[in-house]
C-alpha cells in the first residue's frame, strides 16, 4: 500500500460520512481514524500526510 492508496481510502470514507449527514471537518477526522485503525498506520502519520 502506498501513499496514494491511503489518501484514496481517506477520501472515500470522508465522502461516505458526508453523505450520511456529518459535517466535512468531522467526516475527515472520522475517516482518518478509520483508515488508521484498518491499515495499522499511526494517526499522527495519517494527519501529517493529509495536511502536507
CSV table of C-alpha atoms in Angstrom, one decimal:
chain,number,residue,atom,x,y,z
A,1,UNK,CA,0.0,0.0,0.0
A,2,UNK,CA,1.4,3.4,-1.0
A,3,UNK,CA,0.6,7.0,-0.1
A,4,UNK,CA,-2.0,7.3,-2.8
A,5,UNK,CA,-3.9,4.2,-1.7
A,6,UNK,CA,-4.1,5.7,1.8
A,7,UNK,CA,-5.3,9.1,0.6
A,8,UNK,CA,-7.8,7.4,-1.7
A,9,UNK,CA,-9.2,5.4,1.2
A,10,UNK,CA,-9.5,8.5,3.4
A,11,UNK,CA,-11.3,10.4,0.6
A,12,UNK,CA,-13.8,7.6,0.0
A,13,UNK,CA,-14.6,7.3,3.7
A,14,UNK,CA,-14.9,11.1,4.1
A,15,UNK,CA,-17.4,11.2,1.2
A,16,UNK,CA,-19.4,8.4,2.8
A,17,UNK,CA,-19.6,10.2,6.1
A,18,UNK,CA,-20.6,13.4,4.4
A,19,UNK,CA,-23.4,11.7,2.6
A,20,UNK,CA,-24.6,10.3,5.9
A,21,UNK,CA,-25.1,13.8,7.2
A,22,UNK,CA,-21.8,14.5,9.1
A,23,UNK,CA,-20.2,17.9,8.5
A,24,UNK,CA,-17.0,18.0,6.4
A,25,UNK,CA,-14.5,18.5,9.2
A,26,UNK,CA,-15.9,15.8,11.5
A,27,UNK,CA,-16.1,13.5,8.5
A,28,UNK,CA,-12.4,14.0,7.7
A,29,UNK,CA,-11.4,13.2,11.4
A,30,UNK,CA,-13.5,10.0,11.4
A,31,UNK,CA,-12.1,8.9,8.0
A,32,UNK,CA,-8.6,9.4,9.2
A,33,UNK,CA,-9.2,7.4,12.4
A,34,UNK,CA,-10.9,4.6,10.5
A,35,UNK,CA,-8.1,4.3,8.0
A,36,UNK,CA,-5.5,4.5,10.8
A,37,UNK,CA,-7.1,1.6,12.5
A,38,UNK,CA,-7.8,-0.5,9.4
A,39,UNK,CA,-4.3,-0.2,7.9
A,40,UNK,CA,-2.4,0.0,11.2
A,41,UNK,CA,-0.9,3.4,10.5
A,42,UNK,CA,-0.4,5.8,13.3
A,43,UNK,CA,-3.0,8.6,13.4
A,44,UNK,CA,-0.1,11.1,13.7
A,45,UNK,CA,1.3,9.9,10.4
A,46,UNK,CA,-2.1,10.0,8.7
A,47,UNK,CA,-2.6,13.6,9.8
A,48,UNK,CA,0.8,14.6,8.6
A,49,UNK,CA,0.1,13.0,5.2
A,50,UNK,CA,-3.3,14.7,4.8
A,51,UNK,CA,-2.1,18.1,5.9
A,52,UNK,CA,1.0,18.0,3.7
